Amino acid sequence: MQWGQIKTLFILCFLILDIFLLHHFITYSTTNYEPTDNVPMEDNVRNNVNGLSNVPEESPTEEAMLSAERKEFTETEESEIANLPNQGSIIIDHHLIISEFDKPLAINVEEDTEALAENIWNFDQYQYFGKNEAANTYIFFQVIDRPIYFNSSGTLLIQVNEEGEVTHYVQTILEKTDDQTEPEEINSPMNALTGLYISDGFIHSGDEITAEVQLGYHNLLPLANGAQLLAPTWQFEVNDESHYYVNAIEGHSTSSDSETFIREMKTQIMDYFAEDSTAEIEITDKEWEEEDIELLLAQLLEIKVETNGVE
């Protein structure tokens, strides 16, 4: 057989092979590949995210928005606050309490939380969230049916000294309004987690859900005063450090961290004491002088900056 005939035979063989592969590809693409929505994405999450035992399989299917407003203390309530033991307080605009203990309390906040009840007004309305080490501050979120996450109008911040003794606290509180909404259909926690992993990119392959996923309330744009409409929200703790919040109705998400929250709270407090402030400030300890208040504000929610040994 001549070389030209051999080349022609090879070309015909490869041409037939190409036609076969093209036919196979077209057939597979049009008949065997059927894109689906949630199943493959959820499988992707299950294969790449750890700690899924903390994501409840059964959860509420409906939940209402929470309509709340900043509580303003009555004269009777302010009298109760002023009479709390072993402390002097500042009450700002009848809604924010700043208190300093005359003698630090030797209480382990994490292990003996209830020991604080007799020293803090309406303490039973708050749930422990965690500690920010940089500010030596324990964070509690108010609970109205469910916890309300990172809301400056419904929080309790308890500050301790280097010995772990309680020295100060900051407290605000919300109350329900009469104008409540009807329940709406909400996403499942697994659906919310899928959004965090697939769409938002907050969670990555190998990350771990390190606490039980909870349903609470969150406002993506917390208001400084007035009424608030708080959305049912899934909270995810990831790798023991990051917290993500997914609106259970609309699906959009955000992240929050305790240090930013504490800084914002301190900025808000300092603004009340600015020269141009019109805030109404009541001091329950009549013996406090201006320098006492200035020292209190300087020490309050002070965040230590890590320098890694460099001054």
mmCIF file of C-alpha atoms in Angstrom:
data_model
loop_
_atom_site.group_PDB
_atom_site.id
_atom_site.type_symbol
_atom_site.label_atom_id
_atom_site.label_comp_id
_atom_site.label_asym_id
_atom_site.label_seq_id
_atom_site.Cartn_x
_atom_site.Cartn_y
_atom_site.Cartn_z
ATOM 1 C CA MET A 1 0.000 0.000 0.000
ATOM 2 C CA GLN A 2 1.323 3.419 -0.937
ATOM 3 C CA TRP A 3 1.966 6.113 1.687
ATOM 4 C CA GLY A 4 -0.691 8.443 0.183
ATOM 5 C CA GLN A 5 -3.355 5.762 0.612
ATOM 6 C CA ILE A 6 -2.277 5.203 4.248
ATOM 7 C CA LYS A 7 -2.594 8.935 5.024
ATOM 8 C CA THR A 8 -6.050 9.039 3.436
ATOM 9 C CA LEU A 9 -7.124 6.060 5.560
ATOM 10 C CA PHE A 10 -5.889 7.718 8.796
ATOM 11 C CA ILE A 11 -7.698 10.965 7.917
ATOM 12 C CA LEU A 12 -10.971 9.089 7.304
ATOM 13 C CA CYS A 13 -10.614 7.205 10.611
ATOM 14 C CA PHE A 14 -10.050 10.418 12.627
ATOM 15 C CA LEU A 15 -12.914 12.127 10.802
ATOM 16 C CA ILE A 16 -15.261 9.277 11.735
ATOM 17 C CA LEU A 17 -14.017 9.441 15.368
ATOM 18 C CA ASP A 18 -14.600 13.212 15.506
ATOM 19 C CA ILE A 19 -18.129 12.796 14.155
ATOM 20 C CA PHE A 20 -18.837 10.097 16.772
ATOM 21 C CA LEU A 21 -17.532 12.241 19.668
ATOM 22 C CA LEU A 22 -19.477 15.283 18.477
ATOM 23 C CA HIS A 23 -22.663 13.232 18.225
ATOM 24 C CA HIS A 24 -22.083 11.801 21.725
ATOM 25 C CA PHE A 25 -21.476 15.265 23.204
ATOM 26 C CA ILE A 26 -24.621 16.758 21.631
ATOM 27 C CA THR A 27 -26.742 13.798 22.730
ATOM 28 C CA TYR A 28 -25.439 13.944 26.334
ATOM 29 C CA SER A 29 -25.887 17.711 26.581
ATOM 30 C CA THR A 30 -29.484 17.721 25.352
ATOM 31 C CA THR A 31 -30.831 14.561 26.995
ATOM 32 C CA ASN A 32 -28.840 13.754 30.124
ATOM 33 C CA TYR A 33 -28.041 17.178 31.621
ATOM 34 C CA GLU A 34 -31.042 18.749 33.302
ATOM 35 C CA PRO A 35 -30.109 21.744 35.468
ATOM 36 C CA THR A 36 -31.961 21.897 38.802
ATOM 37 C CA ASP A 37 -32.176 24.648 41.362
ATOM 38 C CA ASN A 38 -31.835 23.778 45.036
ATOM 39 C CA VAL A 39 -30.815 20.105 45.061
ATOM 40 C CA PRO A 40 -27.321 20.365 43.508
ATOM 41 C CA MET A 41 -26.518 23.585 45.387
ATOM 42 C CA GLU A 42 -27.604 22.092 48.706
ATOM 43 C CA ASP A 43 -25.563 18.975 47.954
ATOM 44 C CA ASN A 44 -22.592 21.251 47.286
ATOM 45 C CA VAL A 45 -23.015 22.795 50.732
ATOM 46 C CA ARG A 46 -23.370 19.401 52.406
ATOM 47 C CA ASN A 47 -20.176 18.202 50.742
ATOM 48 C CA ASN A 48 -18.069 21.261 51.596
ATOM 49 C CA VAL A 49 -19.302 22.839 54.848
ATOM 50 C CA ASN A 50 -18.690 21.194 58.225
ATOM 51 C CA GLY A 51 -20.799 21.253 61.370
ATOM 52 C CA LEU A 52 -24.149 20.718 59.647
ATOM 53 C CA SER A 53 -25.446 18.953 62.773
ATOM 54 C CA ASN A 54 -25.876 22.510 64.111
ATOM 55 C CA VAL A 55 -28.326 23.324 61.295
ATOM 56 C CA PRO A 56 -31.806 22.188 62.426
ATOM 57 C CA GLU A 57 -33.628 19.863 60.052
ATOM 58 C CA GLU A 58 -37.001 21.012 61.398
ATOM 59 C CA SER A 59 -37.705 24.720 61.798
ATOM 60 C CA PRO A 60 -40.591 27.210 61.696
ATOM 61 C CA THR A 61 -42.089 27.776 58.265
ATOM 62 C CA GLU A 62 -43.774 31.076 59.149
ATOM 63 C CA GLU A 63 -42.788 34.014 61.352
ATOM 64 C CA ALA A 64 -43.971 37.590 61.752
ATOM 65 C CA MET A 65 -41.880 40.731 61.691
ATOM 66 C CA LEU A 66 -41.430 42.313 65.128
ATOM 67 C CA SER A 67 -42.551 45.895 65.564
ATOM 68 C CA ALA A 68 -40.753 47.464 68.525
ATOM 69 C CA GLU A 69 -39.697 50.849 69.810
ATOM 70 C CA ARG A 70 -37.105 52.201 72.188
ATOM 71 C CA LYS A 71 -38.453 52.068 75.725
ATOM 72 C CA GLU A 72 -38.451 55.304 77.680
ATOM 73 C CA PHE A 73 -38.372 54.831 81.431
ATOM 74 C CA THR A 74 -41.164 56.119 83.621
ATOM 75 C CA GLU A 75 -40.398 58.041 86.817
ATOM 76 C CA THR A 76 -41.124 54.897 88.802
ATOM 77 C CA GLU A 77 -38.735 52.844 86.693
ATOM 78 C CA GLU A 78 -36.002 55.466 86.966
ATOM 79 C CA SER A 79 -36.452 55.386 90.723
ATOM 80 C CA GLU A 80 -36.022 51.590 90.654
ATOM 81 C CA ILE A 81 -32.839 51.983 88.618
ATOM 82 C CA ALA A 82 -31.493 54.645 90.959
ATOM 83 C CA ASN A 83 -32.070 52.344 93.949
ATOM 84 C CA LEU A 84 -30.143 49.374 92.576
ATOM 85 C CA PRO A 85 -27.435 48.346 95.082
ATOM 86 C CA ASN A 86 -23.746 49.268 95.042
ATOM 87 C CA GLN A 87 -23.776 51.559 92.006
ATOM 88 C CA GLY A 88 -24.224 55.019 90.613
ATOM 89 C CA SER A 89 -25.942 55.500 87.272
ATOM 90 C CA ILE A 90 -26.418 57.992 84.490
ATOM 91 C CA ILE A 91 -29.720 57.837 82.609
ATOM 92 C CA ILE A 92 -29.693 59.493 79.184
ATOM 93 C CA ASP A 93 -32.911 60.644 77.498
ATOM 94 C CA HIS A 94 -34.886 58.227 79.684
ATOM 95 C CA HIS A 95 -33.707 55.213 77.672
ATOM 96 C CA LEU A 96 -29.977 54.502 78.142
ATOM 97 C CA ILE A 97 -28.346 53.464 81.429
ATOM 98 C CA ILE A 98 -24.630 53.835 82.150
ATOM 99 C CA SER A 99 -23.727 52.428 85.538
ATOM 100 C CA GLU A 100 -20.537 52.083 87.564
ATOM 101 C CA PHE A 101 -20.307 49.835 90.610
ATOM 102 C CA ASP A 102 -19.015 51.419 93.804
ATOM 103 C CA LYS A 103 -17.117 48.213 94.464
ATOM 104 C CA PRO A 104 -16.396 45.763 91.608
ATOM 105 C CA LEU A 105 -18.472 42.596 91.743
ATOM 106 C CA ALA A 106 -16.504 39.343 92.017
ATOM 107 C CA ILE A 107 -18.848 37.452 89.683
ATOM 108 C CA ASN A 108 -17.910 35.028 86.933
ATOM 109 C CA VAL A 109 -20.254 36.345 84.254
ATOM 110 C CA GLU A 110 -20.166 33.241 82.058
ATOM 111 C CA GLU A 111 -20.546 30.664 84.836
ATOM 112 C CA ASP A 112 -22.803 32.563 87.246
ATOM 113 C CA THR A 113 -24.820 34.846 84.994
ATOM 114 C CA GLU A 114 -27.882 34.880 87.238
ATOM 115 C CA ALA A 115 -25.856 36.471 90.065
ATOM 116 C CA LEU A 116 -26.159 39.738 88.128
ATOM 117 C CA ALA A 117 -29.955 39.768 88.350
ATOM 118 C CA GLU A 118 -30.179 41.725 91.607
ATOM 119 C CA ASN A 119 -27.779 44.385 90.311
ATOM 120 C CA ILE A 120 -29.252 45.049 86.852
ATOM 121 C CA TRP A 121 -32.775 46.238 86.100
ATOM 122 C CA ASN A 122 -34.898 43.693 84.157
ATOM 123 C CA PHE A 123 -31.875 41.435 83.710
ATOM 124 C CA ASP A 124 -34.098 38.457 82.836
ATOM 125 C CA GLN A 125 -34.961 40.076 79.490
ATOM 126 C CA TYR A 126 -31.455 39.494 78.098
ATOM 127 C CA GLN A 127 -29.613 36.473 76.698
ATOM 128 C CA TYR A 128 -25.849 36.009 76.831
ATOM 129 C CA PHE A 129 -24.128 36.256 73.439
ATOM 130 C CA GLY A 130 -20.391 36.250 74.100
ATOM 131 C CA LYS A 131 -17.360 38.208 75.256
ATOM 132 C CA ASN A 132 -15.250 40.728 73.388
ATOM 133 C CA GLU A 133 -11.758 40.276 74.788
ATOM 134 C CA ALA A 134 -10.377 43.575 73.475
ATOM 135 C CA ALA A 135 -12.931 45.550 75.487
ATOM 136 C CA ASN A 136 -13.200 43.080 78.403
ATOM 137 C CA THR A 137 -16.935 43.266 77.768
ATOM 138 C CA TYR A 138 -19.667 40.636 77.895
ATOM 139 C CA ILE A 139 -22.490 41.142 75.413
ATOM 140 C CA PHE A 140 -26.132 40.315 76.107
ATOM 141 C CA PHE A 141 -28.934 40.692 73.560
ATOM 142 C CA GLN A 142 -32.483 41.488 74.561
ATOM 143 C CA VAL A 143 -35.083 38.786 73.980
ATOM 144 C CA ILE A 144 -38.616 39.604 72.839
ATOM 145 C CA ASP A 145 -39.954 36.143 71.970
ATOM 146 C CA ARG A 146 -36.600 35.600 70.223
ATOM 147 C CA PRO A 147 -33.153 37.219 70.619
ATOM 148 C CA ILE A 148 -32.610 40.590 68.917
ATOM 149 C CA TYR A 149 -29.144 40.632 67.369
ATOM 150 C CA PHE A 150 -26.781 43.632 67.481
ATOM 151 C CA ASN A 151 -29.354 46.338 68.141
ATOM 152 C CA SER A 152 -28.151 49.421 69.999
ATOM 153 C CA SER A 153 -31.618 49.924 71.489
ATOM 154 C CA GLY A 154 -31.856 46.441 72.991
ATOM 155 C CA THR A 155 -28.542 45.408 74.483
ATOM 156 C CA LEU A 156 -26.662 44.959 77.743
ATOM 157 C CA LEU A 157 -22.872 45.404 77.785
ATOM 158 C CA ILE A 158 -21.123 44.317 80.982
ATOM 159 C CA GLN A 159 -17.533 45.418 81.447
ATOM 160 C CA VAL A 160 -15.009 43.707 83.707
ATOM 161 C CA ASN A 161 -11.523 44.649 84.920
ATOM 162 C CA GLU A 162 -8.312 42.658 84.487
ATOM 163 C CA GLU A 163 -9.266 40.511 87.493
ATOM 164 C CA GLY A 164 -12.582 39.618 85.870
ATOM 165 C CA GLU A 165 -14.655 41.700 88.312
ATOM 166 C CA VAL A 166 -17.706 43.546 87.011
ATOM 167 C CA THR A 167 -17.101 47.303 87.013
ATOM 168 C CA HIS A 168 -19.550 48.966 84.573
ATOM 169 C CA TYR A 169 -22.492 48.239 82.341
ATOM 170 C CA VAL A 170 -24.451 49.905 79.567
ATOM 171 C CA GLN A 171 -28.098 49.015 79.071
ATOM 172 C CA THR A 172 -30.866 49.812 76.586
ATOM 173 C CA ILE A 173 -34.219 48.116 76.127
ATOM 174 C CA LEU A 174 -36.913 47.812 73.478
ATOM 175 C CA GLU A 175 -40.620 47.144 73.925
ATOM 176 C CA LYS A 176 -43.257 45.754 71.586
ATOM 177 C CA THR A 177 -45.656 48.140 69.918
ATOM 178 C CA ASP A 178 -49.366 47.456 69.426
ATOM 179 C CA ASP A 179 -48.867 47.410 65.647
ATOM 180 C CA GLN A 180 -47.736 43.831 64.965
ATOM 181 C CA THR A 181 -47.708 42.164 61.527
ATOM 182 C CA GLU A 182 -49.109 38.865 60.262
ATOM 183 C CA PRO A 183 -46.813 35.819 59.941
ATOM 184 C CA GLU A 184 -45.069 35.314 56.603
ATOM 185 C CA GLU A 185 -43.424 32.313 54.994
ATOM 186 C CA ILE A 186 -39.716 32.093 55.855
ATOM 187 C CA ASN A 187 -36.739 30.257 54.399
ATOM 188 C CA SER A 188 -35.303 27.184 56.064
ATOM 189 C CA PRO A 189 -31.907 27.496 57.788
ATOM 190 C CA MET A 190 -30.404 25.157 55.163
ATOM 191 C CA ASN A 191 -31.690 27.411 52.398
ATOM 192 C CA ALA A 192 -30.164 30.408 54.199
ATOM 193 C CA LEU A 193 -26.839 28.582 54.580
ATOM 194 C CA THR A 194 -26.857 27.708 50.878
ATOM 195 C CA GLY A 195 -27.201 31.408 50.070
ATOM 196 C CA LEU A 196 -24.268 32.285 52.350
ATOM 197 C CA TYR A 197 -22.100 29.672 50.612
ATOM 198 C CA ILE A 198 -23.196 29.875 46.974
ATOM 199 C CA SER A 199 -24.433 33.440 46.405
ATOM 200 C CA ASP A 200 -22.855 35.688 49.029
ATOM 201 C CA GLY A 201 -19.473 34.006 49.435
ATOM 202 C CA PHE A 202 -19.444 34.583 53.206
ATOM 203 C CA ILE A 203 -18.839 30.878 53.863
ATOM 204 C CA HIS A 204 -16.128 28.890 52.072
ATOM 205 C CA SER A 205 -15.243 25.265 51.543
ATOM 206 C CA GLY A 206 -13.902 23.756 54.768
ATOM 207 C CA ASP A 207 -15.617 26.282 57.064
ATOM 208 C CA GLU A 208 -17.543 24.954 60.047
ATOM 209 C CA ILE A 209 -20.860 25.955 61.640
ATOM 210 C CA THR A 210 -19.753 25.992 65.281
ATOM 211 C CA ALA A 211 -22.991 26.735 67.172
ATOM 212 C CA GLU A 212 -26.618 25.818 66.800
ATOM 213 C CA VAL A 213 -28.271 28.005 64.176
ATOM 214 C CA GLN A 214 -30.902 30.202 65.849
ATOM 215 C CA LEU A 215 -33.833 32.236 64.621
ATOM 216 C CA GLY A 216 -33.990 35.734 66.053
ATOM 217 C CA TYR A 217 -34.581 39.303 64.896
ATOM 218 C CA HIS A 218 -32.253 41.716 63.184
ATOM 219 C CA ASN A 219 -32.509 45.116 61.560
ATOM 220 C CA LEU A 220 -30.007 45.716 58.770
ATOM 221 C CA LEU A 221 -30.290 49.460 59.391
ATOM 222 C CA PRO A 222 -30.761 49.910 63.168
ATOM 223 C CA LEU A 223 -32.466 53.166 64.000
ATOM 224 C CA ALA A 224 -31.034 55.429 66.677
ATOM 225 C CA ASN A 225 -34.516 56.157 67.993
ATOM 226 C CA GLY A 226 -38.171 55.638 67.256
ATOM 227 C CA ALA A 227 -39.962 52.549 66.001
ATOM 228 C CA GLN A 228 -38.165 49.615 64.416
ATOM 229 C CA LEU A 229 -39.452 46.812 62.219
ATOM 230 C CA LEU A 230 -37.259 43.805 62.928
ATOM 231 C CA ALA A 231 -37.082 40.913 60.472
ATOM 232 C CA PRO A 232 -36.931 37.240 61.497
ATOM 233 C CA THR A 233 -33.310 36.332 60.900
ATOM 234 C CA TRP A 234 -31.166 33.188 60.950
ATOM 235 C CA GLN A 235 -27.888 33.539 62.847
ATOM 236 C CA PHE A 236 -24.834 31.484 61.810
ATOM 237 C CA GLU A 237 -21.637 31.240 63.868
ATOM 238 C CA VAL A 238 -18.731 30.152 61.654
ATOM 239 C CA ASN A 239 -15.328 28.897 62.826
ATOM 240 C CA ASP A 240 -16.032 30.077 66.413
ATOM 241 C CA GLU A 241 -15.503 33.706 65.404
ATOM 242 C CA SER A 242 -17.623 35.064 62.543
ATOM 243 C CA HIS A 243 -21.356 35.745 62.708
ATOM 244 C CA TYR A 244 -23.620 36.017 59.693
ATOM 245 C CA TYR A 245 -27.279 37.003 59.615
ATOM 246 C CA VAL A 246 -29.739 35.996 56.900
ATOM 247 C CA ASN A 247 -33.128 37.682 56.614
ATOM 248 C CA ALA A 248 -35.467 34.680 56.738
ATOM 249 C CA ILE A 249 -38.105 36.397 54.567
ATOM 250 C CA GLU A 250 -36.138 38.272 51.908
ATOM 251 C CA GLY A 251 -32.929 36.229 51.966
ATOM 252 C CA HIS A 252 -30.366 39.057 52.033
ATOM 253 C CA SER A 253 -27.487 38.673 54.455
ATOM 254 C CA THR A 254 -24.960 40.635 56.457
ATOM 255 C CA SER A 255 -22.148 40.061 58.936
ATOM 256 C CA SER A 256 -21.717 41.671 62.350
ATOM 257 C CA ASP A 257 -18.897 41.642 64.867
ATOM 258 C CA SER A 258 -18.810 42.543 68.528
ATOM 259 C CA GLU A 259 -15.886 44.985 68.366
ATOM 260 C CA THR A 260 -17.534 47.180 65.717
ATOM 261 C CA PHE A 261 -20.782 47.082 67.699
ATOM 262 C CA ILE A 262 -19.047 48.144 70.932
ATOM 263 C CA ARG A 263 -17.205 50.976 69.171
ATOM 264 C CA GLU A 264 -20.484 52.239 67.718
ATOM 265 C CA MET A 265 -22.127 52.100 71.141
ATOM 266 C CA LYS A 266 -19.302 54.099 72.710
ATOM 267 C CA THR A 267 -19.434 56.687 69.905
ATOM 268 C CA GLN A 268 -23.167 57.041 70.442
ATOM 269 C CA ILE A 269 -22.654 57.542 74.179
ATOM 270 C CA MET A 270 -19.904 60.119 73.692
ATOM 271 C CA ASP A 271 -22.151 62.067 71.298
ATOM 272 C CA TYR A 272 -24.663 62.508 74.117
ATOM 273 C CA PHE A 273 -21.989 64.351 76.115
ATOM 274 C CA ALA A 274 -20.811 66.613 73.271
ATOM 275 C CA GLU A 275 -21.085 70.360 73.839
ATOM 276 C CA ASP A 276 -23.831 70.759 71.255
ATOM 277 C CA SER A 277 -25.840 67.788 72.538
ATOM 278 C CA THR A 278 -29.426 68.367 73.652
ATOM 279 C CA ALA A 279 -29.670 65.034 75.480
ATOM 280 C CA GLU A 280 -31.340 65.001 78.878
ATOM 281 C CA ILE A 281 -28.881 63.501 81.360
ATOM 282 C CA GLU A 282 -29.874 62.406 84.867
ATOM 283 C CA ILE A 283 -27.202 61.416 87.383
ATOM 284 C CA THR A 284 -28.502 59.178 90.155
ATOM 285 C CA ASP A 285 -25.436 59.638 92.378
ATOM 286 C CA LYS A 286 -25.609 63.274 93.444
ATOM 287 C CA GLU A 287 -22.040 63.126 94.803
ATOM 288 C CA TRP A 288 -20.536 62.589 91.356
ATOM 289 C CA GLU A 289 -18.625 65.561 90.063
ATOM 290 C CA GLU A 290 -17.688 66.430 86.487
ATOM 291 C CA GLU A 291 -14.277 64.776 86.716
ATOM 292 C CA ASP A 292 -15.924 61.569 87.982
ATOM 293 C CA ILE A 293 -18.120 61.470 84.903
ATOM 294 C CA GLU A 294 -15.186 62.207 82.592
ATOM 295 C CA LEU A 295 -13.214 59.341 84.149
ATOM 296 C CA LEU A 296 -16.199 57.033 83.785
ATOM 297 C CA LEU A 297 -16.553 57.881 80.095
ATOM 298 C CA ALA A 298 -12.815 57.401 79.510
ATOM 299 C CA GLN A 299 -12.903 53.935 81.078
ATOM 300 C CA LEU A 300 -16.205 52.878 79.556
ATOM 301 C CA LEU A 301 -16.018 50.245 76.780
ATOM 302 C CA GLU A 302 -12.319 50.929 76.323
ATOM 303 C CA ILE A 303 -10.954 48.677 73.573
ATOM 304 C CA LYS A 304 -7.356 47.599 73.956
ATOM 305 C CA VAL A 305 -5.449 47.630 70.684
ATOM 306 C CA GLU A 306 -3.160 44.656 70.048
ATOM 307 C CA THR A 307 0.342 45.899 69.275
ATOM 308 C CA ASN A 308 2.133 42.513 69.110
ATOM 309 C CA GLY A 309 4.813 43.910 71.382
ATOM 310 C CA VAL A 310 5.365 47.034 69.287
ATOM 311 C CA GLU A 311 4.727 50.362 71.033
#
